[in-house]
CSV table of N, CA and C in Angstrom, one decimal:
chain,number,residue,atom,x,y,z
A,1,MET,N,104.5,83.0,103.8
A,1,MET,CA,105.6,83.4,104.7
A,1,MET,C,105.3,84.7,105.3
A,2,LYS,N,105.7,84.9,106.6
A,2,LYS,CA,105.4,86.1,107.3
A,2,LYS,C,106.6,86.6,108.1
A,3,LEU,N,107.0,87.8,107.9
A,3,LEU,CA,108.1,88.4,108.7
A,3,LEU,C,107.7,88.5,110.1
A,4,LYS,N,108.5,88.1,111.0
A,4,LYS,CA,108.1,88.1,112.4
A,4,LYS,C,108.7,89.2,113.3
A,5,ASN,N,110.1,89.2,113.3
A,5,ASN,CA,110.7,90.2,114.2
A,5,ASN,C,112.1,90.6,113.6
A,6,PRO,N,112.4,91.8,113.7
A,6,PRO,CA,113.9,92.2,113.6
A,6,PRO,C,114.5,91.8,114.9
A,7,MET,N,115.8,91.3,114.8
A,7,MET,CA,116.5,90.8,116.0
A,7,MET,C,117.9,91.5,116.0
A,8,LEU,N,118.2,92.0,117.2
A,8,LEU,CA,119.5,92.6,117.4
A,8,LEU,C,120.3,91.7,118.3
A,9,VAL,N,121.6,91.5,117.9
A,9,VAL,CA,122.5,90.8,118.8
A,9,VAL,C,123.1,91.8,119.7
A,10,VAL,N,123.1,91.5,121.0
A,10,VAL,CA,123.6,92.5,122.0
A,10,VAL,C,124.6,91.8,122.9
A,11,THR,N,125.5,92.7,123.5
A,11,THR,CA,126.5,92.2,124.4
A,11,THR,C,126.1,92.0,125.8
A,12,ASP,N,125.1,92.8,126.2
A,12,ASP,CA,124.5,92.7,127.5
A,12,ASP,C,123.0,92.9,127.4
A,13,ILE,N,122.3,91.8,127.5
A,13,ILE,CA,120.9,91.8,127.2
A,13,ILE,C,120.1,92.7,128.2
A,14,ASP,N,120.5,92.6,129.5
A,14,ASP,CA,119.8,93.4,130.5
A,14,ASP,C,120.0,94.9,130.3
A,15,ARG,N,121.2,95.3,129.9
A,15,ARG,CA,121.5,96.7,129.6
A,15,ARG,C,120.7,97.2,128.4
A,16,SER,N,120.6,96.3,127.4
A,16,SER,CA,119.8,96.7,126.2
A,16,SER,C,118.3,96.7,126.5
A,17,VAL,N,117.8,95.8,127.3
A,17,VAL,CA,116.4,95.9,127.7
A,17,VAL,C,116.1,97.2,128.4
A,18,GLU,N,117.0,97.5,129.3
A,18,GLU,CA,116.8,98.8,130.1
A,18,GLU,C,116.9,100.0,129.2
A,19,PHE,N,117.8,100.0,128.2
A,19,PHE,CA,117.9,101.1,127.2
A,19,PHE,C,116.6,101.3,126.5
A,20,TYR,N,116.1,100.2,125.9
A,20,TYR,CA,114.8,100.3,125.1
A,20,TYR,C,113.6,100.6,125.9
A,21,LYS,N,113.7,100.2,127.2
A,21,LYS,CA,112.6,100.5,128.1
A,21,LYS,C,112.6,102.0,128.5
A,22,LYS,N,113.7,102.5,128.9
A,22,LYS,CA,113.8,103.9,129.3
A,22,LYS,C,113.6,104.9,128.1
A,23,VAL,N,114.3,104.6,127.0
A,23,VAL,CA,114.2,105.6,125.9
A,23,VAL,C,112.9,105.5,125.1
A,24,PHE,N,112.4,104.3,124.9
A,24,PHE,CA,111.2,104.1,124.0
A,24,PHE,C,110.0,103.5,124.7
A,25,GLY,N,110.1,103.2,126.0
A,25,GLY,CA,109.0,102.6,126.7
A,25,GLY,C,108.6,101.2,126.3
A,26,LEU,N,109.5,100.5,125.6
A,26,LEU,CA,109.3,99.1,125.3
A,26,LEU,C,109.5,98.2,126.5
A,27,HIS,N,108.7,97.1,126.5
A,27,HIS,CA,108.9,96.2,127.6
A,27,HIS,C,108.9,94.7,127.1
A,28,ILE,N,109.3,93.8,127.9
A,28,ILE,CA,109.5,92.4,127.5
A,28,ILE,C,108.1,91.8,127.4
A,29,ILE,N,107.8,91.1,126.3
A,29,ILE,CA,106.6,90.4,126.2
A,29,ILE,C,106.8,88.9,126.1
A,30,MET,N,108.0,88.5,125.7
A,30,MET,CA,108.4,87.1,125.8
A,30,MET,C,109.9,87.0,126.2
A,31,ASP,N,110.1,86.2,127.2
A,31,ASP,CA,111.5,86.1,127.8
A,31,ASP,C,112.0,84.7,127.7
A,32,PHE,N,112.9,84.4,126.9
A,32,PHE,CA,113.5,83.1,126.7
A,32,PHE,C,115.0,83.1,127.3
A,33,GLY,N,115.3,84.0,128.2
A,33,GLY,CA,116.6,84.1,128.7
A,33,GLY,C,117.6,84.8,127.8
A,34,ALA,N,118.1,84.0,126.9
A,34,ALA,CA,119.1,84.6,126.0
A,34,ALA,C,118.5,85.3,124.8
A,35,ASN,N,117.2,85.2,124.7
A,35,ASN,CA,116.4,85.9,123.7
A,35,ASN,C,115.2,86.6,124.4
A,36,LYS,N,115.0,87.8,124.1
A,36,LYS,CA,113.8,88.5,124.7
A,36,LYS,C,113.1,89.3,123.6
A,37,THR,N,111.8,89.2,123.5
A,37,THR,CA,111.0,90.0,122.5
A,37,THR,C,110.4,91.1,123.3
A,38,LEU,N,110.5,92.3,122.7
A,38,LEU,CA,109.9,93.5,123.3
A,38,LEU,C,108.7,93.9,122.6
A,39,THR,N,107.9,94.8,123.2
A,39,THR,CA,106.7,95.3,122.5
A,39,THR,C,107.2,96.0,121.2
A,40,GLY,N,106.3,95.9,120.2
A,40,GLY,CA,106.7,96.4,118.9
A,40,GLY,C,107.3,95.4,118.1
A,41,GLY,N,107.7,94.2,118.7
A,41,GLY,CA,108.3,93.1,117.9
A,41,GLY,C,109.8,93.1,117.8
A,42,LEU,N,110.5,94.0,118.5
A,42,LEU,CA,111.9,93.9,118.5
A,42,LEU,C,112.4,92.8,119.4
A,43,ALA,N,113.3,92.0,118.8
A,43,ALA,CA,113.9,90.9,119.6
A,43,ALA,C,115.4,91.1,119.8
A,44,LEU,N,115.8,90.7,121.0
A,44,LEU,CA,117.2,90.9,121.4
A,44,LEU,C,117.8,89.5,121.7
A,45,GLN,N,119.0,89.2,121.2
A,45,GLN,CA,119.6,87.9,121.4
A,45,GLN,C,121.0,88.2,121.9
A,46,THR,N,121.5,87.4,122.9
A,46,THR,CA,122.8,87.5,123.4
A,46,THR,C,123.9,87.1,122.4
A,47,ALA,N,125.0,87.9,122.4
A,47,ALA,CA,126.0,87.6,121.4
A,47,ALA,C,126.6,86.2,121.6
A,48,GLU,N,126.7,85.7,122.8
A,48,GLU,CA,127.3,84.4,123.1
A,48,GLU,C,126.4,83.3,122.4
A,49,THR,N,125.1,83.4,122.5
A,49,THR,CA,124.3,82.3,121.9
A,49,THR,C,124.2,82.5,120.4
A,50,TYR,N,124.2,83.7,119.9
A,50,TYR,CA,124.2,84.0,118.5
A,50,TYR,C,125.4,83.4,117.8
A,51,LYS,N,126.6,83.6,118.5
A,51,LYS,CA,127.8,83.0,117.9
A,51,LYS,C,127.7,81.5,117.7
A,52,GLU,N,127.1,80.8,118.7
A,52,GLU,CA,126.8,79.4,118.5
A,52,GLU,C,125.9,79.1,117.4
A,53,PHE,N,124.8,79.9,117.2
A,53,PHE,CA,123.8,79.7,116.2
A,53,PHE,C,124.5,79.7,114.8
A,54,ILE,N,125.4,80.7,114.6
A,54,ILE,CA,125.9,80.9,113.3
A,54,ILE,C,127.3,80.3,113.1
A,55,GLY,N,127.8,79.7,114.2
A,55,GLY,CA,129.1,79.0,114.1
A,55,GLY,C,130.3,80.0,113.9
A,56,ALA,N,130.2,81.1,114.5
A,56,ALA,CA,131.3,82.1,114.4
A,56,ALA,C,131.8,82.5,115.7
A,57,SER,N,133.1,82.9,115.8
A,57,SER,CA,133.7,83.3,117.0
A,57,SER,C,133.7,84.8,117.2
A,58,ASP,N,133.3,85.5,116.2
A,58,ASP,CA,133.3,87.0,116.3
A,58,ASP,C,132.1,87.6,115.7
A,59,ILE,N,131.6,88.6,116.3
A,59,ILE,CA,130.4,89.4,115.8
A,59,ILE,C,130.9,90.8,115.8
A,60,SER,N,130.6,91.5,114.7
A,60,SER,CA,131.0,92.9,114.6
A,60,SER,C,129.9,93.8,115.0
A,61,PHE,N,130.2,94.9,115.6
A,61,PHE,CA,129.2,95.9,116.0
A,61,PHE,C,129.6,97.2,115.4
A,62,GLY,N,128.6,98.1,115.3
A,62,GLY,CA,128.9,99.5,114.9
A,62,GLY,C,128.9,99.7,113.4
A,63,GLY,N,128.2,98.7,112.6
A,63,GLY,CA,128.1,98.9,111.2
A,63,GLY,C,127.1,100.1,110.9
A,64,ASN,N,127.2,100.7,109.8
A,64,ASN,CA,126.3,101.8,109.4
A,64,ASN,C,125.4,101.5,108.3
A,65,ASN,N,125.1,100.2,108.1
A,65,ASN,CA,124.3,99.7,107.0
A,65,ASN,C,122.9,99.3,107.4
A,66,PHE,N,122.5,99.6,108.6
A,66,PHE,CA,121.2,99.2,109.1
A,66,PHE,C,120.7,100.1,110.2
A,67,GLU,N,119.4,100.3,110.3
A,67,GLU,CA,118.9,101.1,111.4
A,67,GLU,C,117.5,100.6,111.8
A,68,LEU,N,117.2,100.9,113.1
A,68,LEU,CA,115.8,100.7,113.5
A,68,LEU,C,115.1,102.1,113.4
A,69,TYR,N,114.0,102.1,112.8
A,69,TYR,CA,113.3,103.4,112.6
A,69,TYR,C,112.0,103.5,113.5
A,70,PHE,N,111.9,104.5,114.2
A,70,PHE,CA,110.7,104.8,115.0
A,70,PHE,C,110.2,106.1,114.6
A,71,GLU,N,108.8,106.3,114.7
A,71,GLU,CA,108.2,107.6,114.5
A,71,GLU,C,107.6,108.1,115.8
A,72,GLU,N,107.6,109.4,116.0
A,72,GLU,CA,107.2,110.0,117.2
A,72,GLU,C,106.2,111.2,116.9
A,73,ASP,N,105.0,111.2,117.5
A,73,ASP,CA,104.1,112.2,117.3
A,73,ASP,C,104.6,113.5,117.9
A,74,ASP,N,105.1,113.5,119.2
A,74,ASP,CA,105.6,114.7,119.8
A,74,ASP,C,107.1,114.7,119.8
A,75,PHE,N,107.6,115.1,118.7
A,75,PHE,CA,109.1,115.0,118.4
A,75,PHE,C,109.9,115.9,119.4
A,76,ASP,N,109.4,117.1,119.7
A,76,ASP,CA,110.1,118.0,120.6
A,76,ASP,C,110.2,117.4,122.0
A,77,LYS,N,109.1,116.8,122.4
A,77,LYS,CA,109.1,116.2,123.8
A,77,LYS,C,110.1,115.0,123.8
A,78,PHE,N,110.1,114.2,122.7
A,78,PHE,CA,111.1,113.1,122.7
A,78,PHE,C,112.5,113.6,122.7
A,79,ALA,N,112.8,114.6,121.9
A,79,ALA,CA,114.1,115.2,121.8
A,79,ALA,C,114.6,115.7,123.1
A,80,ASP,N,113.7,116.3,123.9
A,80,ASP,CA,114.0,116.8,125.2
A,80,ASP,C,114.3,115.6,126.2
A,81,LYS,N,113.5,114.5,126.0
A,81,LYS,CA,113.7,113.3,126.8
A,81,LYS,C,115.1,112.7,126.6
A,82,LEU,N,115.6,112.8,125.4
A,82,LEU,CA,116.9,112.2,125.1
A,82,LEU,C,118.0,112.9,125.8
A,83,LYS,N,117.8,114.1,126.2
A,83,LYS,CA,118.8,114.9,127.0
A,83,LYS,C,119.0,114.3,128.3
A,84,GLU,N,118.1,113.5,128.8
A,84,GLU,CA,118.2,112.9,130.2
A,84,GLU,C,119.2,111.7,130.1
A,85,TYR,N,119.5,111.2,129.0
A,85,TYR,CA,120.4,110.0,128.9
A,85,TYR,C,121.7,110.3,128.2
A,86,ASP,N,122.6,109.5,128.5
A,86,ASP,CA,124.0,109.6,127.9
A,86,ASP,C,123.9,109.0,126.5
A,87,ILE,N,123.4,109.7,125.5
A,87,ILE,CA,123.2,109.2,124.2
A,87,ILE,C,124.4,109.6,123.3
A,88,GLU,N,124.9,108.7,122.5
A,88,GLU,CA,125.9,109.0,121.5
A,88,GLU,C,125.1,109.2,120.2
A,89,TYR,N,125.2,110.4,119.6
A,89,TYR,CA,124.5,110.7,118.4
A,89,TYR,C,125.3,110.4,117.2
A,90,VAL,N,124.5,109.9,116.2
A,90,VAL,CA,125.1,109.8,114.8
A,90,VAL,C,125.1,111.2,114.2
A,91,HIS,N,124.0,111.9,114.4
A,91,HIS,CA,124.0,113.3,114.0
A,91,HIS,C,122.9,114.0,114.9
A,92,PRO,N,123.0,115.3,115.1
A,92,PRO,CA,122.0,116.0,115.8
A,92,PRO,C,120.6,116.0,115.0
A,93,ILE,N,119.6,116.6,115.6
A,93,ILE,CA,118.3,116.8,115.0
A,93,ILE,C,118.6,117.5,113.7
A,94,MET,N,118.0,117.0,112.6
A,94,MET,CA,118.0,117.6,111.3
A,94,MET,C,116.7,117.6,110.7
A,95,GLU,N,116.5,118.4,109.7
A,95,GLU,CA,115.2,118.4,108.9
A,95,GLU,C,115.5,118.1,107.5
A,96,HIS,N,114.8,117.0,107.1
A,96,HIS,CA,114.9,116.6,105.7
A,96,HIS,C,114.2,117.6,104.7
A,97,SER,N,114.5,117.5,103.5
A,97,SER,CA,114.0,118.4,102.5
A,97,SER,C,112.4,118.4,102.5
A,98,TRP,N,111.8,117.3,102.8
A,98,TRP,CA,110.4,117.1,102.9
A,98,TRP,C,109.8,117.6,104.2
A,99,GLY,N,110.6,118.1,105.1
A,99,GLY,CA,110.1,118.8,106.3
A,99,GLY,C,110.1,117.9,107.5
A,100,GLN,N,110.4,116.6,107.4
A,100,GLN,CA,110.4,115.8,108.6
A,100,GLN,C,111.7,116.0,109.4
A,101,ARG,N,111.5,116.2,110.7
A,101,ARG,CA,112.7,116.2,111.6
A,101,ARG,C,113.0,114.8,112.1
A,102,VAL,N,114.3,114.6,112.1
A,102,VAL,CA,114.8,113.3,112.5
A,102,VAL,C,116.1,113.4,113.4
A,103,VAL,N,116.3,112.4,114.1
A,103,VAL,CA,117.6,112.3,114.9
A,103,VAL,C,118.0,110.8,114.8
A,104,ARG,N,119.3,110.6,114.7
A,104,ARG,CA,119.9,109.3,114.7
A,104,ARG,C,120.9,109.2,115.8
A,105,PHE,N,120.9,108.1,116.5
A,105,PHE,CA,121.8,107.8,117.6
A,105,PHE,C,122.0,106.3,117.8
A,106,TYR,N,123.0,106.0,118.6
A,106,TYR,CA,123.4,104.6,118.8
A,106,TYR,C,122.7,104.0,120.1
A,107,ASP,N,122.4,102.7,120.0
A,107,ASP,CA,122.0,102.0,121.2
A,107,ASP,C,123.3,101.5,121.9
A,108,PRO,N,123.2,100.8,123.0
A,108,PRO,CA,124.5,100.4,123.7
A,108,PRO,C,125.5,99.6,122.9
A,109,ASP,N,125.0,98.9,121.8
A,109,ASP,CA,125.9,98.1,121.0
A,109,ASP,C,126.2,98.7,119.7
A,110,LYS,N,125.9,100.0,119.5
A,110,LYS,CA,126.2,100.7,118.3
A,110,LYS,C,125.3,100.4,117.1
A,111,HIS,N,124.1,99.9,117.4
A,111,HIS,CA,123.1,99.8,116.4
A,111,HIS,C,122.5,101.2,116.2
A,112,ILE,N,122.3,101.6,115.0
A,112,ILE,CA,121.8,102.9,114.7
A,112,ILE,C,120.2,102.9,114.9
A,113,ILE,N,119.8,103.9,115.6
A,113,ILE,CA,118.4,104.2,115.8
A,113,ILE,C,118.0,105.5,115.2
A,114,GLU,N,117.0,105.5,114.4
A,114,GLU,CA,116.4,106.8,113.8
A,114,GLU,C,115.1,107.0,114.4
A,115,VAL,N,114.8,108.2,114.9
A,115,VAL,CA,113.5,108.6,115.3
A,115,VAL,C,113.1,109.8,114.5
A,116,GLY,N,112.0,109.6,113.8
A,116,GLY,CA,111.5,110.7,112.9
A,116,GLY,C,110.2,111.2,113.4
A,117,GLU,N,109.9,112.4,113.1
A,117,GLU,CA,108.6,113.0,113.4
A,117,GLU,C,107.6,112.3,112.5
A,118,ASN,N,106.5,112.0,113.1
A,118,ASN,CA,105.4,111.4,112.4
A,118,ASN,C,105.0,112.2,111.1
A,119,MET,N,104.9,111.6,110.0
A,119,MET,CA,104.7,112.3,108.7
A,119,MET,C,103.3,113.1,108.7
A,120,LYS,N,102.3,112.5,109.4
A,120,LYS,CA,101.1,113.2,109.5
A,120,LYS,C,101.2,114.5,110.3
A,121,VAL,N,102.0,114.4,111.4
A,121,VAL,CA,102.3,115.6,112.2
A,121,VAL,C,103.0,116.6,111.4
A,122,VAL,N,104.0,116.2,110.5
A,122,VAL,CA,104.7,117.2,109.7
A,122,VAL,C,103.7,117.9,108.8
A,123,CYS,N,102.8,117.1,108.2
A,123,CYS,CA,101.7,117.7,107.3
A,123,CYS,C,100.9,118.7,108.1
A,124,LYS,N,100.4,118.3,109.3
A,124,LYS,CA,99.6,119.2,110.1
A,124,LYS,C,100.3,120.5,110.5
A,125,ARG,N,101.6,120.3,110.8
A,125,ARG,CA,102.5,121.5,111.2
A,125,ARG,C,102.5,122.5,110.0
A,126,PHE,N,102.7,122.0,108.8
A,126,PHE,CA,102.7,122.9,107.6
A,126,PHE,C,101.3,123.5,107.4
A,127,LEU,N,100.3,122.7,107.5
A,127,LEU,CA,98.9,123.3,107.3
A,127,LEU,C,98.6,124.4,108.4
A,128,ASP,N,99.0,124.1,109.6
A,128,ASP,CA,98.8,125.0,110.7
A,128,ASP,C,99.6,126.3,110.6
A,129,SER,N,100.7,126.2,109.8
A,129,SER,CA,101.5,127.4,109.6
A,129,SER,C,100.9,128.4,108.5
A,130,GLY,N,99.8,127.9,107.9
A,130,GLY,CA,99.2,128.7,106.9
A,130,GLY,C,99.4,128.3,105.5
A,131,MET,N,100.1,127.2,105.2
A,131,MET,CA,100.3,126.7,103.9
A,131,MET,C,99.0,126.1,103.4
A,132,THR,N,98.8,126.2,102.1
A,132,THR,CA,97.6,125.6,101.5
A,132,THR,C,97.9,124.1,101.3
A,133,PRO,N,96.8,123.3,101.2
A,133,PRO,CA,97.1,121.9,101.0
A,133,PRO,C,98.0,121.6,99.8
A,134,GLU,N,97.8,122.4,98.7
A,134,GLU,CA,98.6,122.2,97.5
A,134,GLU,C,100.1,122.5,97.8
A,135,GLN,N,100.3,123.6,98.6
A,135,GLN,CA,101.7,123.9,99.0
A,135,GLN,C,102.3,122.9,99.8
A,136,VAL,N,101.5,122.3,100.7
A,136,VAL,CA,102.0,121.2,101.6
A,136,VAL,C,102.4,120.0,100.8
A,137,ALA,N,101.6,119.6,99.8
A,137,ALA,CA,101.8,118.5,99.0
A,137,ALA,C,103.1,118.7,98.2
A,138,LYS,N,103.3,119.9,97.7
A,138,LYS,CA,104.5,120.2,96.9
A,138,LYS,C,105.8,120.2,97.9
A,139,ARG,N,105.6,120.9,99.0
A,139,ARG,CA,106.8,121.0,100.0
A,139,ARG,C,107.2,119.6,100.5
A,140,MET,N,106.2,118.7,100.7
A,140,MET,CA,106.5,117.4,101.3
A,140,MET,C,106.8,116.3,100.2
A,141,ASP,N,106.5,116.7,98.9
A,141,ASP,CA,106.6,115.8,97.8
A,141,ASP,C,105.7,114.5,98.0
A,142,VAL,N,104.5,114.8,98.4
A,142,VAL,CA,103.5,113.7,98.7
A,142,VAL,C,102.3,114.0,97.8
A,143,PRO,N,101.5,113.0,97.5
A,143,PRO,CA,100.2,113.2,96.8
A,143,PRO,C,99.2,114.0,97.6
A,144,MET,N,98.3,114.7,96.9
A,144,MET,CA,97.2,115.4,97.6
A,144,MET,C,96.4,114.5,98.5
A,145,LYS,N,96.3,113.2,98.0
A,145,LYS,CA,95.5,112.2,98.8
A,145,LYS,C,96.1,112.1,100.2
A,146,PHE,N,97.4,112.1,100.4
A,146,PHE,CA,98.0,112.1,101.7
A,146,PHE,C,97.7,113.3,102.5
A,147,VAL,N,97.8,114.5,101.9
A,147,VAL,CA,97.5,115.7,102.6
A,147,VAL,C,96.0,115.7,103.0
A,148,ASN,N,95.1,115.3,102.1
A,148,ASN,CA,93.7,115.3,102.4
A,148,ASN,C,93.4,114.4,103.6
A,149,ALA,N,94.1,113.2,103.6
A,149,ALA,CA,93.9,112.3,104.7
A,149,ALA,C,94.4,112.9,106.1
A,150,CYS,N,95.4,113.7,106.0
A,150,CYS,CA,95.9,114.3,107.2
A,150,CYS,C,95.0,115.4,107.8
A,151,MET,N,94.2,115.9,106.9
A,151,MET,CA,93.3,117.0,107.3
A,151,MET,C,92.0,116.5,108.0
A,152,ARG,N,91.8,115.2,107.9
A,152,ARG,CA,90.6,114.6,108.5
A,152,ARG,C,90.7,114.4,110.0
């Protein structure tokens, strides 16, 4: 068995396609009308057809038990790009204890999106600041093997 795609149910598929295109640069690679697959493997399905599939008359949006996670090499540039859009944030940019900066926000249907700084970039940022590889491993709570790989 092989996992194929995460699929989000959306109220307006064209609006969602436009959102993922503008914010993340994703584009349609398969178009089945009520279902569209975007680059990266994300699939979108219209709420109307999904209701038929599962035999339900109601679909809830805005849950906080699931998120799509993206990583970005140039986190600062991405954060600046977000300012161009009317984004509803779950929380502003924050830095986790291991040093990775992240931001969470909603897509048009209240699905949570997390964008995190690429962990190799975090490692390189710490190394470039003058920390020793051993200090970086401790700060990030990662094995030395990871830090050594980032240094190559």
